[in-house]
Short mmCIF file of C-alpha atoms in Angstrom, two decimals:
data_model
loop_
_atom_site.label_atom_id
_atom_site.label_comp_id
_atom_site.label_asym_id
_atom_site.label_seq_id
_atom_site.Cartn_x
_atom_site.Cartn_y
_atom_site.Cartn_z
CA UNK P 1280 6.54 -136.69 -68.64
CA UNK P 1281 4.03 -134.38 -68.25
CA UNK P 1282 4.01 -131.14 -69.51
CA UNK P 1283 0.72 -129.63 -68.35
CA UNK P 1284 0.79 -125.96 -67.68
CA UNK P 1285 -0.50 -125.91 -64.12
CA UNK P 1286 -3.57 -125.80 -62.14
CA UNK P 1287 -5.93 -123.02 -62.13
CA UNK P 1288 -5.48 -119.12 -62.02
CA UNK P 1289 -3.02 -118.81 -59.98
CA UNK P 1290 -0.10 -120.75 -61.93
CA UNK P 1291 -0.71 -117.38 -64.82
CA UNK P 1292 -0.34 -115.17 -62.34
CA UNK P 1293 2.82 -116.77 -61.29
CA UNK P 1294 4.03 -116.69 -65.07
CA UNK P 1295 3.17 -113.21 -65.36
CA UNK P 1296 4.99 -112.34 -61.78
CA UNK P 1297 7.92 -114.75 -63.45
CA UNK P 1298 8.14 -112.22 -66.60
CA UNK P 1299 8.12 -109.31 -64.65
CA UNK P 1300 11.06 -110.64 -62.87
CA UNK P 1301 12.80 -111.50 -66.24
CA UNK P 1302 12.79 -107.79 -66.62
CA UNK P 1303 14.33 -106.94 -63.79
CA UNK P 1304 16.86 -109.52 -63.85
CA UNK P 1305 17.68 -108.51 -67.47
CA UNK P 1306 18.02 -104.65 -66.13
CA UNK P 1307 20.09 -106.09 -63.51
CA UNK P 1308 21.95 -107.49 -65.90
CA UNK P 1309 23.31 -104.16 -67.32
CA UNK P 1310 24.17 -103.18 -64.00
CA UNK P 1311 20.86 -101.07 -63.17
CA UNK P 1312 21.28 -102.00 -59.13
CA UNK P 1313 17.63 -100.12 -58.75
CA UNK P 1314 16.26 -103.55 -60.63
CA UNK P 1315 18.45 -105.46 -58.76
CA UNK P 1316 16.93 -104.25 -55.31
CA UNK P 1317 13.39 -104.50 -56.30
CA UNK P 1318 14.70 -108.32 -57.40
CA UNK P 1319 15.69 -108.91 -54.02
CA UNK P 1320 12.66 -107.28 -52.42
CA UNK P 1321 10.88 -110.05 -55.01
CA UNK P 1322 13.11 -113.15 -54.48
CA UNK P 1323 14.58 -112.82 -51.02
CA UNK P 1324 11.94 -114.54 -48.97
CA UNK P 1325 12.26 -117.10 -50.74
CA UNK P 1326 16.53 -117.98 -51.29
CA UNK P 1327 16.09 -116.81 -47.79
CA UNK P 1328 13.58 -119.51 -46.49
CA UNK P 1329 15.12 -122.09 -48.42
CA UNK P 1330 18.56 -121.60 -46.71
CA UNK P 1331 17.47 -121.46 -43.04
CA UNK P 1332 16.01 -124.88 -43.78
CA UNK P 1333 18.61 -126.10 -44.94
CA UNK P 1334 21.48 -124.77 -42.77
CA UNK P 1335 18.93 -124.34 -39.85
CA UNK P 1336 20.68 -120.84 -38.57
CA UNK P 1337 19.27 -117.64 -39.01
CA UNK P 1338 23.28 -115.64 -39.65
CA UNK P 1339 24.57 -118.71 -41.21
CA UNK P 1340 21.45 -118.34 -43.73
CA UNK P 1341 21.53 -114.57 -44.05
CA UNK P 1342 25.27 -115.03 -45.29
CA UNK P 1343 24.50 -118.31 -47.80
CA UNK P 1344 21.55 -115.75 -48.94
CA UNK P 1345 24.04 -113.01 -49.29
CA UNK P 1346 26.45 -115.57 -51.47
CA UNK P 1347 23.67 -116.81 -53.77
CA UNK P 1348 22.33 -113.25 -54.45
CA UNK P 1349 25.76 -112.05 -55.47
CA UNK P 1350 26.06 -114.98 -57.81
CA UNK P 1351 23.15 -114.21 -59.14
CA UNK P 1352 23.63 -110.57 -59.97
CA UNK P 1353 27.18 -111.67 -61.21
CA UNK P 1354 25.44 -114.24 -63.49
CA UNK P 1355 22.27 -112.43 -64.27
CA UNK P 1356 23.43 -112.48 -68.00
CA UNK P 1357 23.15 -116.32 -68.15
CA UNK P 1358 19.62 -117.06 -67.22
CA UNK P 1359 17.82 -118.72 -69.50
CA UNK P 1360 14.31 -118.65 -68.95
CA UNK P 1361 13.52 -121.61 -71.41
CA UNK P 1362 15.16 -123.64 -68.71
CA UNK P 1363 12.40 -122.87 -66.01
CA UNK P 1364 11.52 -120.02 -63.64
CA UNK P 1365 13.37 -117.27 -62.33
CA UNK P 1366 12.66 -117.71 -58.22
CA UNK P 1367 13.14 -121.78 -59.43
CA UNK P 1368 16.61 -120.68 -60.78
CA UNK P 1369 17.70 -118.16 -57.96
CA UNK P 1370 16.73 -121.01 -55.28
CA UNK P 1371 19.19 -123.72 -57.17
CA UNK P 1372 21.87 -121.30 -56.96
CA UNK P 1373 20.90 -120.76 -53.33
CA UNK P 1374 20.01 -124.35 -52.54
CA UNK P 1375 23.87 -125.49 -53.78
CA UNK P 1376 25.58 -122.55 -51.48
CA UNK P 1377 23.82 -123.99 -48.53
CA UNK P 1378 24.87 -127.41 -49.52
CA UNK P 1379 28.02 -126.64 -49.64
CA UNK P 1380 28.16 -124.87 -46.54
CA UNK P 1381 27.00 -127.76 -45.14
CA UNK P 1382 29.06 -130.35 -46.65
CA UNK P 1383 32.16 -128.52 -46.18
CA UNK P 1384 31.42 -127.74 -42.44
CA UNK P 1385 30.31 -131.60 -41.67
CA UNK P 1386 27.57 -130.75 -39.13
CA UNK P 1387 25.32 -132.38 -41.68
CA UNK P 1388 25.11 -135.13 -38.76
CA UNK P 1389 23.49 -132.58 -35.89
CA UNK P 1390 20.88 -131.50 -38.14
CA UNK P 1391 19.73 -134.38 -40.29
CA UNK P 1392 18.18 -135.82 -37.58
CA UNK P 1393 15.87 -132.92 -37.07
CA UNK P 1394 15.56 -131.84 -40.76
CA UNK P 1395 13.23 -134.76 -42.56
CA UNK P 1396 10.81 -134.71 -39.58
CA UNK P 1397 10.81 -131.03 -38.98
CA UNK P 1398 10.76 -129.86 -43.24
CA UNK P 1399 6.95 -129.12 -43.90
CA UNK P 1400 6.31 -128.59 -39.73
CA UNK P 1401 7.71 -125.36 -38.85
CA UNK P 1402 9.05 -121.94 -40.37
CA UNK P 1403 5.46 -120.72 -41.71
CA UNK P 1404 4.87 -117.86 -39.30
CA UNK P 1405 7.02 -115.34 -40.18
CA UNK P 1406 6.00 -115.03 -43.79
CA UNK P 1407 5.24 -111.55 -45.04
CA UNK P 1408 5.60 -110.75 -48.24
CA UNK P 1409 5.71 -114.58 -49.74
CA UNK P 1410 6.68 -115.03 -52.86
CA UNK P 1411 4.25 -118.17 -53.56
CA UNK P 1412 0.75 -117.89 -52.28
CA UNK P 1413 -0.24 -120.02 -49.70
CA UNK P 1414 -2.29 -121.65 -51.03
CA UNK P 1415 0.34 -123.17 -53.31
CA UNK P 1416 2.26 -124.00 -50.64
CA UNK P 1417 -0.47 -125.91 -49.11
CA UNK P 1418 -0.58 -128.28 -52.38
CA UNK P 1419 2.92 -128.51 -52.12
CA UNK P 1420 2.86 -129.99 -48.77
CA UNK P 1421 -0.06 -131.90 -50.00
CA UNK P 1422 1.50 -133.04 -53.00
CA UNK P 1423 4.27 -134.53 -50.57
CA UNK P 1424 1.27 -136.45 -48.19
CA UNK P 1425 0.83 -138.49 -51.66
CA UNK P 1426 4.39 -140.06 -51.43
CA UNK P 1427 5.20 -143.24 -49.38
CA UNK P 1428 7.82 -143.17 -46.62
CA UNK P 1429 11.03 -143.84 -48.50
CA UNK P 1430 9.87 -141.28 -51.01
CA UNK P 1431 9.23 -138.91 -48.41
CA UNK P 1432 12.23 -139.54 -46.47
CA UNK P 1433 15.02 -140.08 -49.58
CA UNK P 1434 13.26 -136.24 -50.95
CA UNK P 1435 13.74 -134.58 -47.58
CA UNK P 1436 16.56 -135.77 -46.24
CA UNK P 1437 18.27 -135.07 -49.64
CA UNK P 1438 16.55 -131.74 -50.78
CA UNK P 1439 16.24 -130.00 -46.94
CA UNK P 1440 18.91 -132.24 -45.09
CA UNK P 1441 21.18 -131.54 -47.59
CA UNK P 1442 22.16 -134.98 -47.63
CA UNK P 1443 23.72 -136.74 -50.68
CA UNK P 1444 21.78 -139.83 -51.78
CA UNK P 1445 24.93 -142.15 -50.47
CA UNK P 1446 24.30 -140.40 -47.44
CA UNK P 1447 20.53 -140.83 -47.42
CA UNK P 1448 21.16 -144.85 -48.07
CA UNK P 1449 23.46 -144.66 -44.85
CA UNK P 1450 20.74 -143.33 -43.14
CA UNK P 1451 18.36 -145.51 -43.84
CA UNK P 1452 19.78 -148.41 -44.00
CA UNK P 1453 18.39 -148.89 -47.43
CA UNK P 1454 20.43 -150.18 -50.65
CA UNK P 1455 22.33 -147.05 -53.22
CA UNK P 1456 19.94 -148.31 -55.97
CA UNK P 1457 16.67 -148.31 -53.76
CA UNK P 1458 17.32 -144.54 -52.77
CA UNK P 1459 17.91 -143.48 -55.99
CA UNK P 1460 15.06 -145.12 -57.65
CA UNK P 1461 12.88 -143.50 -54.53
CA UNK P 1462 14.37 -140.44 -55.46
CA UNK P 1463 13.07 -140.76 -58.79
CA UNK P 1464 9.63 -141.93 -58.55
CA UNK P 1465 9.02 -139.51 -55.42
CA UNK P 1466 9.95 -136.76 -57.85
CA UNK P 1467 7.75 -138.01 -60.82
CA UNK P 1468 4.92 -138.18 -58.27
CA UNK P 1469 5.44 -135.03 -57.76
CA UNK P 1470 5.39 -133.25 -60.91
CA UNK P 1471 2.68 -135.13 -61.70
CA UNK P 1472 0.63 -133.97 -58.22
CA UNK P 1473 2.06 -130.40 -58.55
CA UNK P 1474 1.22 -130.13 -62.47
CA UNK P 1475 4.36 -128.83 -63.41
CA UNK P 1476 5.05 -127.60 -66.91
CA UNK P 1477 8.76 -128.00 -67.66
CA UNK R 761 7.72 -137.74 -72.23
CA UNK R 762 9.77 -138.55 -75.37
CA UNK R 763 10.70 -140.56 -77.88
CA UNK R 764 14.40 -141.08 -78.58
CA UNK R 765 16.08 -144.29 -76.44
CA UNK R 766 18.58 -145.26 -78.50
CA UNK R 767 21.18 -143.39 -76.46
CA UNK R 768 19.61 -145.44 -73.06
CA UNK R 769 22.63 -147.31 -72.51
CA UNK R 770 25.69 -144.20 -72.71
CA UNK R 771 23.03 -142.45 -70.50
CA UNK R 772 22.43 -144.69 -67.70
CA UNK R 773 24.58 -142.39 -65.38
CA UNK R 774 22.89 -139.21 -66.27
CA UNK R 775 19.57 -141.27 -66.41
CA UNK R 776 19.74 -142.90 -63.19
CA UNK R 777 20.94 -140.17 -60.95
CA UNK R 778 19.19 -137.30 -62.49
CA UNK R 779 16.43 -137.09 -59.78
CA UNK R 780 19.47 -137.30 -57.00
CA UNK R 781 21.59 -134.39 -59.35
CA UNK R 782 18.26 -131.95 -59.28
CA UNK R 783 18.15 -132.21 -55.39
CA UNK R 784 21.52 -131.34 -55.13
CA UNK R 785 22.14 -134.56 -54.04
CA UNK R 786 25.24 -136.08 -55.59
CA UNK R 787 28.87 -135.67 -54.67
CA UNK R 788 31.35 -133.10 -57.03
CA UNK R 789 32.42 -135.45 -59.31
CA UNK R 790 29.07 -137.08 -60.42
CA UNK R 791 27.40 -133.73 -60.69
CA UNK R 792 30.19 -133.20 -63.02
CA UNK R 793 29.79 -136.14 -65.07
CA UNK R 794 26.01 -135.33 -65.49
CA UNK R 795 26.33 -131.59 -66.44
CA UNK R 796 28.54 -132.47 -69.18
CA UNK R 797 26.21 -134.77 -70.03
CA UNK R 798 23.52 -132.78 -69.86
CA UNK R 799 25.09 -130.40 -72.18
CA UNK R 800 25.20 -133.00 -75.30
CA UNK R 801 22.00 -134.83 -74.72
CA UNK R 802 19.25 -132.52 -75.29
CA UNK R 803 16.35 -135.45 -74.38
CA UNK R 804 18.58 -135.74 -70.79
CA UNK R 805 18.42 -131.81 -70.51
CA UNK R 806 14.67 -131.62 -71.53
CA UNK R 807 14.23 -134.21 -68.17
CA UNK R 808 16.54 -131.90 -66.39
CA UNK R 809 14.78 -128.75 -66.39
CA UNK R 810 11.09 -130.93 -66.11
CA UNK R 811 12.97 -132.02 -62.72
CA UNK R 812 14.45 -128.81 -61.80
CA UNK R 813 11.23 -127.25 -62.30
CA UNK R 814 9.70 -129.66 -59.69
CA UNK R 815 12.50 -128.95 -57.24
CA UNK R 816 11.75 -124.76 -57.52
CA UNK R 817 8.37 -125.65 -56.39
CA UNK R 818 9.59 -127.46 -52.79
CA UNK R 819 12.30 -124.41 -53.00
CA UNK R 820 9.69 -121.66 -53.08
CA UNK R 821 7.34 -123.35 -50.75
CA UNK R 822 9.55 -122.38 -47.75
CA UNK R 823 9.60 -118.52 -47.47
CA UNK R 824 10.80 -116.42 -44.51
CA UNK R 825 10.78 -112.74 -43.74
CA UNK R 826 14.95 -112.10 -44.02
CA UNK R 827 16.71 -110.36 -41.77
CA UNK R 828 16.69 -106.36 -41.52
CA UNK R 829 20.18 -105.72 -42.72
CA UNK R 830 20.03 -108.25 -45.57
CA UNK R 831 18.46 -106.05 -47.86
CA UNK R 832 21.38 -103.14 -47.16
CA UNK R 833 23.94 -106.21 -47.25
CA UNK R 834 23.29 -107.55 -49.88
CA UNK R 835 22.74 -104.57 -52.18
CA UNK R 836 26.58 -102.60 -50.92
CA UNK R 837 28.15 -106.30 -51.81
CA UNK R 838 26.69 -106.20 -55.44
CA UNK R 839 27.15 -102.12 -55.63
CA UNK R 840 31.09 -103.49 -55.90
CA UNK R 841 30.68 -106.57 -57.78
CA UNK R 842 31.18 -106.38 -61.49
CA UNK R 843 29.22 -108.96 -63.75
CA UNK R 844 29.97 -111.86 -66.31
CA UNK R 845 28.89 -110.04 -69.15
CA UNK R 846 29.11 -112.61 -71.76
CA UNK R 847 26.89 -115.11 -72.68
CA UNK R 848 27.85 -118.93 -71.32
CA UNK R 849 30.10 -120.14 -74.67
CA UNK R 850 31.30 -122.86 -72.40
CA UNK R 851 29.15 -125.55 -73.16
CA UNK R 852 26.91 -127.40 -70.70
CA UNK R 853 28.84 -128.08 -68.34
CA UNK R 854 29.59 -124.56 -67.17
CA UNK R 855 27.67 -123.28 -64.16
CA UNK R 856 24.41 -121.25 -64.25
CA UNK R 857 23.92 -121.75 -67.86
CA UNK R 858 20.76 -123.38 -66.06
CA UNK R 859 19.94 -124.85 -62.63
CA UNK R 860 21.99 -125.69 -59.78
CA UNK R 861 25.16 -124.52 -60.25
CA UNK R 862 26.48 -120.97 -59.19
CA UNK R 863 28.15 -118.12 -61.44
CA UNK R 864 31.98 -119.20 -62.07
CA UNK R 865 32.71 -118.55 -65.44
CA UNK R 866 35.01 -121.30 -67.08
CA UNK R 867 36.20 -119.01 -69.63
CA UNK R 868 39.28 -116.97 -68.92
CA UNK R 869 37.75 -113.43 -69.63
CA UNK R 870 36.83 -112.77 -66.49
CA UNK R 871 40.31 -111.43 -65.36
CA UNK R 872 39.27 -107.85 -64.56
CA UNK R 873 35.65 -109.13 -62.50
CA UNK R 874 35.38 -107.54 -59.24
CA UNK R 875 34.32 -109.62 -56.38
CA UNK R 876 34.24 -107.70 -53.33
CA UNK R 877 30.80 -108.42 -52.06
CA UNK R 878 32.12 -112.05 -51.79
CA UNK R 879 35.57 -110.86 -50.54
CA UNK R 880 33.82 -108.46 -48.08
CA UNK R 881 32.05 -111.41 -46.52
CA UNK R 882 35.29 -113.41 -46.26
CA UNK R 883 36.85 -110.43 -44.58
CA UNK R 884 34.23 -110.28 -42.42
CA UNK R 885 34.21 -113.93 -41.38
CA UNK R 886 38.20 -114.84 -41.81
CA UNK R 887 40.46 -114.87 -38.61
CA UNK R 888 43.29 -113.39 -40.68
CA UNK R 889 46.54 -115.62 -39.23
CA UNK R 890 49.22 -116.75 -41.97
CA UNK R 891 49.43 -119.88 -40.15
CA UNK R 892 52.71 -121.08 -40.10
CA UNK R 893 53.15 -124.99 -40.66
CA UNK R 894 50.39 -126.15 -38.71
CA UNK R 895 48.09 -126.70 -41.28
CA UNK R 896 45.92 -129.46 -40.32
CA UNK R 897 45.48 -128.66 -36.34
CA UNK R 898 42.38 -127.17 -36.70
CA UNK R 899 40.49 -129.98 -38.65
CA UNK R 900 38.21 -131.02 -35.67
CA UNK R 901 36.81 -127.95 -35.53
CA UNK R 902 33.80 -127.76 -37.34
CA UNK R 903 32.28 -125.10 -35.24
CA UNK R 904 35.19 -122.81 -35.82
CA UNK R 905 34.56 -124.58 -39.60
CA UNK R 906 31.44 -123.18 -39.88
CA UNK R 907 32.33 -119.67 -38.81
CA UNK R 908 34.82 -119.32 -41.98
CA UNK R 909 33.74 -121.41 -44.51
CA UNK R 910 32.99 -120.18 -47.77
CA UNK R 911 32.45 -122.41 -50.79
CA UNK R 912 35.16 -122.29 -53.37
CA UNK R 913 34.05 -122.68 -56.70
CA UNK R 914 36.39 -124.65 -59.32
CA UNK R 915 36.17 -125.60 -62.83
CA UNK R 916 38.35 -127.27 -64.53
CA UNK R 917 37.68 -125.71 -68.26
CA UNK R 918 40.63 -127.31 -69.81
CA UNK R 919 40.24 -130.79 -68.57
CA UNK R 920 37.41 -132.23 -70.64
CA UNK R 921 38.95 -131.01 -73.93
CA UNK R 922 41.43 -132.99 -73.34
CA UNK R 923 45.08 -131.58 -72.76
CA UNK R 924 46.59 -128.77 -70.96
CA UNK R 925 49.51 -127.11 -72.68
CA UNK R 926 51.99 -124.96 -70.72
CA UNK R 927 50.70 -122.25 -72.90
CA UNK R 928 47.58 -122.83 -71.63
CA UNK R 929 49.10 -123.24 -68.15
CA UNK R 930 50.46 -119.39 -69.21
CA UNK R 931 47.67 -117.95 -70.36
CA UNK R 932 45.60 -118.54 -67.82
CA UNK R 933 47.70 -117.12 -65.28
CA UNK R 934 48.62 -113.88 -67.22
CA UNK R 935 45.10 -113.02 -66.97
CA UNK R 936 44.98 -113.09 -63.48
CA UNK R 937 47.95 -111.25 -62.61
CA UNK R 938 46.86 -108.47 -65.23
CA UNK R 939 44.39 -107.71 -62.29
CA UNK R 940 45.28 -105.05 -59.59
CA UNK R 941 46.90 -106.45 -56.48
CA UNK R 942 46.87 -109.77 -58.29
CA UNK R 943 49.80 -112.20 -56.70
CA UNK R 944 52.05 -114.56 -57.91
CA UNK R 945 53.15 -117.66 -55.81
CA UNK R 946 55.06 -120.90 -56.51
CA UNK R 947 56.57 -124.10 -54.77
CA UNK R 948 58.05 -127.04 -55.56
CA UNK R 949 55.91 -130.62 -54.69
CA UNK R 950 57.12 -133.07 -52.15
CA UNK R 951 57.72 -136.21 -54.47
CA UNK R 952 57.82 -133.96 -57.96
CA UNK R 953 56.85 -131.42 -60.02
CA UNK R 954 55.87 -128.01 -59.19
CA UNK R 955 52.66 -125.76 -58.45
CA UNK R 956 52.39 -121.92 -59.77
CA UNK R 957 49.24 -120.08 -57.93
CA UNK R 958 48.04 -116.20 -59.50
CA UNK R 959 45.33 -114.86 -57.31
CA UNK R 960 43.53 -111.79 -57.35
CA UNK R 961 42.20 -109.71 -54.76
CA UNK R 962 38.24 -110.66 -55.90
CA UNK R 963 39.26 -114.58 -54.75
CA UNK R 964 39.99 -115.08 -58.56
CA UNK R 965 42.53 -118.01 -58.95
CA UNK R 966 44.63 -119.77 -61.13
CA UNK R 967 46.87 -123.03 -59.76
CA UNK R 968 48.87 -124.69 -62.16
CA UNK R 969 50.96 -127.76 -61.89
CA UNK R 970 53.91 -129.12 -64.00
CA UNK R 971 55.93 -131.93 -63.53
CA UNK R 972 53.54 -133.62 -61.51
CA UNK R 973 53.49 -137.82 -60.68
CA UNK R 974 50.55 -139.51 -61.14
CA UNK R 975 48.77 -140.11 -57.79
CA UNK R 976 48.99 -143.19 -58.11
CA UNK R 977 46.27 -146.28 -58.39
CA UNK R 978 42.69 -145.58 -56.88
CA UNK R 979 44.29 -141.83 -55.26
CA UNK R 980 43.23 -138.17 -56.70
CA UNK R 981 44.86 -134.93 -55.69
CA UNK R 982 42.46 -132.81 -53.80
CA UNK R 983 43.18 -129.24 -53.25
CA UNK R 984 41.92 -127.39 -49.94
CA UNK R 985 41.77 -124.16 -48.49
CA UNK R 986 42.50 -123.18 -45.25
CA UNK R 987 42.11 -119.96 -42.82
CA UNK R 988 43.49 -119.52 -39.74
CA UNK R 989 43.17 -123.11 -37.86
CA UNK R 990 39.72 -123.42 -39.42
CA UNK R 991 39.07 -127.00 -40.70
CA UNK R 992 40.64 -127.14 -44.35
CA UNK R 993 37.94 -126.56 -46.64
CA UNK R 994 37.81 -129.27 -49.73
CA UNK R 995 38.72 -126.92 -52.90
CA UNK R 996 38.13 -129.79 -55.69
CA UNK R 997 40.31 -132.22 -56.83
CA UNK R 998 42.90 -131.87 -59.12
CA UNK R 999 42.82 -133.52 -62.68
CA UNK R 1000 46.32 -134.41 -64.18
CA UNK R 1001 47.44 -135.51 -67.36
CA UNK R 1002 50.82 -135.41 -68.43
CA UNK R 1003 52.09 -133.97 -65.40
CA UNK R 1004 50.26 -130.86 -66.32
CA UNK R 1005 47.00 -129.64 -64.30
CA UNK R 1006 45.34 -126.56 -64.53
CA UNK R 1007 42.59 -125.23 -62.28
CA UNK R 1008 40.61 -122.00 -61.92
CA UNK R 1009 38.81 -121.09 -58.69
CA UNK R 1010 36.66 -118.66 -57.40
CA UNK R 1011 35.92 -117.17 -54.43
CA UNK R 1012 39.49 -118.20 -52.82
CA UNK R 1013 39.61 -116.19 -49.54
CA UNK R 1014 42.08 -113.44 -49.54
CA UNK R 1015 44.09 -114.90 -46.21
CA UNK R 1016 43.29 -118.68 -47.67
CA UNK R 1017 46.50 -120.83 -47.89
CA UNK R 1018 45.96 -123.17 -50.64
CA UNK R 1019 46.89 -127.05 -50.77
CA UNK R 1020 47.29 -130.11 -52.06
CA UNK R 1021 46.79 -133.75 -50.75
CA UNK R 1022 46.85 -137.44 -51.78
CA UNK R 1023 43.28 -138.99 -51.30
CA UNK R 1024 41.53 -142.06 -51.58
CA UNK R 1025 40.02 -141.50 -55.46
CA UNK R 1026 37.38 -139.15 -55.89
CA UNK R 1027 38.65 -137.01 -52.39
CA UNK R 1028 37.94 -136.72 -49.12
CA UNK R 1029 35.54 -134.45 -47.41
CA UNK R 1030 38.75 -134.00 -44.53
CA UNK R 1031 42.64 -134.50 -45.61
CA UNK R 1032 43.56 -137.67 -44.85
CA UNK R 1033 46.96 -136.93 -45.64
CA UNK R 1034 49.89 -134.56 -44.99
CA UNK R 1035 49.71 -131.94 -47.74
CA UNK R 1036 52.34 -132.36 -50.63
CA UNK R 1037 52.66 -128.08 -50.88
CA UNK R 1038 50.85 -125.13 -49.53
CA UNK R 1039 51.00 -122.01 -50.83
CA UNK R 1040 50.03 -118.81 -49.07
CA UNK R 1041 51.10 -115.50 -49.17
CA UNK R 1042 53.83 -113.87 -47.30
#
């Protein structure tokens, strides 16, 4: 696995942004709620992006958004930033609330079908204050181009469908272990194309 | 990346679904089994966060402008939220010690968290009816579903150490109630045994069950939730031995009956089957 630390300038800018969010998630930890809101200002884009792709409802995601920032001012003690970044860390506690919105609510059905095809096409316009540069989102949806069509699909469908891989199989028609292997290499590709340092 | 494969073979589960676990993309319990995993293989975890860290990037790589009142929103709920102040003792397993997993704590310290910014949001989204028997009527729904739902999150801290007491059973329910407006509720189970339930106002709960049968071959208990005539919303399943079970949720909806089914092993994502007790408050 590889552990190279990123491509060009812009990845230690994002480690220095990441650090400066430490701190503030640290203050927020103590209660300071004046950290917490410039946290938000910092990270909210981004939970809140994630979530309307997933749950593909502006109020729905507003209130998954609302969810996974409470966790994360509840849990703001636990973060451990040897694990990975602090946006990568708020958006997994984001990602599962929307998940399990969805899950528990069983319209998965409705909105699969429009959430592989539609994942990198749409929701790009109204982006003010991004948390990731464009540019790096570009080479994310890049870095996706590189992976076949079963990667592709078994990635999306999973990550923005909110599917589970049994689900994904279903979908597909294609066998438990094939999806899960997909899974896999589509993810090593990935890391690999992105450069990302663990 | 690494070295060490001698533990290949005990780790094929963790190994072969960890790409599917970092996309959220596993059912309850194999994200389970992998967390706990996770939390005694240190070459597994190392993978983990390599994966998790390629996951933040297609997170972040999706940004939109939130709504106006978000900001205001979200900032009042967390003005009335109290914090887990201690650090995760809880092993791997527990939630947020790293990625994917929300904030429950699966200690039992926590008695005296507030939780209002969740509970505010439940107010604000629950149809407050003490349904009367008719539990399952609304379970086509899923439009009224997702309206009202709100995850529940459940651990089951006692469970993997292997035995629940009746002290523990005690303990755990003491806390709860030593929280302001905290309730107590019991009922016996059709078939055996009987449930206790101590919930707080901040959607902090404790159900315990004694004197439970097994569910039999291939069947789990599953607990739900339910509002109104909302779809019942799947609360985790329920992990016997002995007769003894003891769960702690969060997040449990003020006006949330709880309860219990029979289901097909590893539960269903609707009850399948008339509930064996319910418990909600007067």
């Amino acid at each position: 696995m590889t552990s190279t630390a990123g491509t060009g300038p812009g990845r230690s800018a994002a480690r220095e942004r990441d650090a400066h969010l430490v701190g503030l998630l640290r203050r927020s930890a103590t209660g300071d709620q004046e950290a917490f809101a410039a946290f938000y200002d910092a990270v909210a884009p981004s939970a809140y992006g994630l979530a309307r792709k997933i749950v593909r409802d502006a109020d729905l995601a507003a209130d998954v958004t609302q969810e996974a920032l409470v966790d994360v001012w509840r849990s703001a003690e636990r973060f451990d930033p040897d694990r990975g970044s602090v946006v990568g860390w708020v958006c997994s506690i984001t990602h599962r609330r929307a998940v399990d919105l969805i899950r528990s609510t069983q319209s998965g059905r409705d909105r699969e079908e429009r959430a592989g095809v539609a994942a990198f096409e749409r929701d790009r316009d109204d982006v003010t204050e991004a948390v990731e540069s464009a540019e790096d989102r570009g080479r994310v949806t890049e870095c996706l181009g590189t992976l076949t069509g079963l990667e592709y699909e078994a990635v999306t469908q999973a990550y923005y469908g909110g599917l589970t891989y049994r689900q994904v199989a279903e979908r597909l028609g294609a066998k438990l272990a094939t999806v899960k292997s997909r899974m896999r290499s589509a993810l090593q590709r990935l890391q690999d194309c992105l450069g990302v340092g663990a | 990346m690494t070295n060490g494969n001698e533990n290949e073979n005990e780790n094929v589960i963790g190994a072969e679904l960890l790409a599917a676990w970092a996309l959220d993309a596993v059912d309850e319990d194999e994200r389970r089994a992998i967390e706990q995993q996770l939390g005694s293989d240190p070459e597994l975890r190392a993978r983990a966060d390599a994966l998790n860290s390629t996951v933040a990037r297609l997170a972040v790589s999706t940004p939109a402008e939130p709504p106006a009142g978000l900001r205001d929103r979200v900032l009042s709920a967390v003005a009335g939220t109290g914090q887990d102040a201690r650090p995760a003792a809880d092993g791997d397993a527990s939630p947020a010690a790293g990625h994917g997993t929300t904030g429950s704590s699966a200690d039992g310290s926590s008695a005296g968290t507030e939780r209002a910014g969740v509970a505010d949001l439940d107010d604000h989204r629950a149809r407050r009816r003490p349904a009367a028997r008719r539990w399952w009527v609304g379970a086509v729904s899923a439009a009224a579903a997702a309206a009202v739902a709100v995850a529940v999150v459940v651990s089951q801290p006692w469970a993997p150490t292997g035995g629940v007491t009746e002290g523990d059973q005690l303990t755990a329910i003491e806390q709860i109630l030593q929280v302001e407006g905290a309730e107590r509720l019991e009922s016996p189970v059709t078939g055996g045994g009987e449930v206790e339930v101590a919930r707080a106002p901040t959607g902090e709960t404790v159900l315990a069950a004694r004197g439970l049968p097994a569910p039999g071959e291939g069947r789990d208990y599953q607990m739900w939730t339910i509002q109104g005539e909302a779809a019942p919303q799947p609360a985790g399943l329920l992990e016997v031995q002995d007769g003894l079970a003891l769960v702690r949720m969060q997040d449990v909806p003020a006006d949330a009956a709880l309860a219990v089914t029979v289901e097909p092993a590893g539960g269903s994502e609707a009850p399948t089957t008339d509930p064996i007790v319910v418990l909600a408050s007067s």
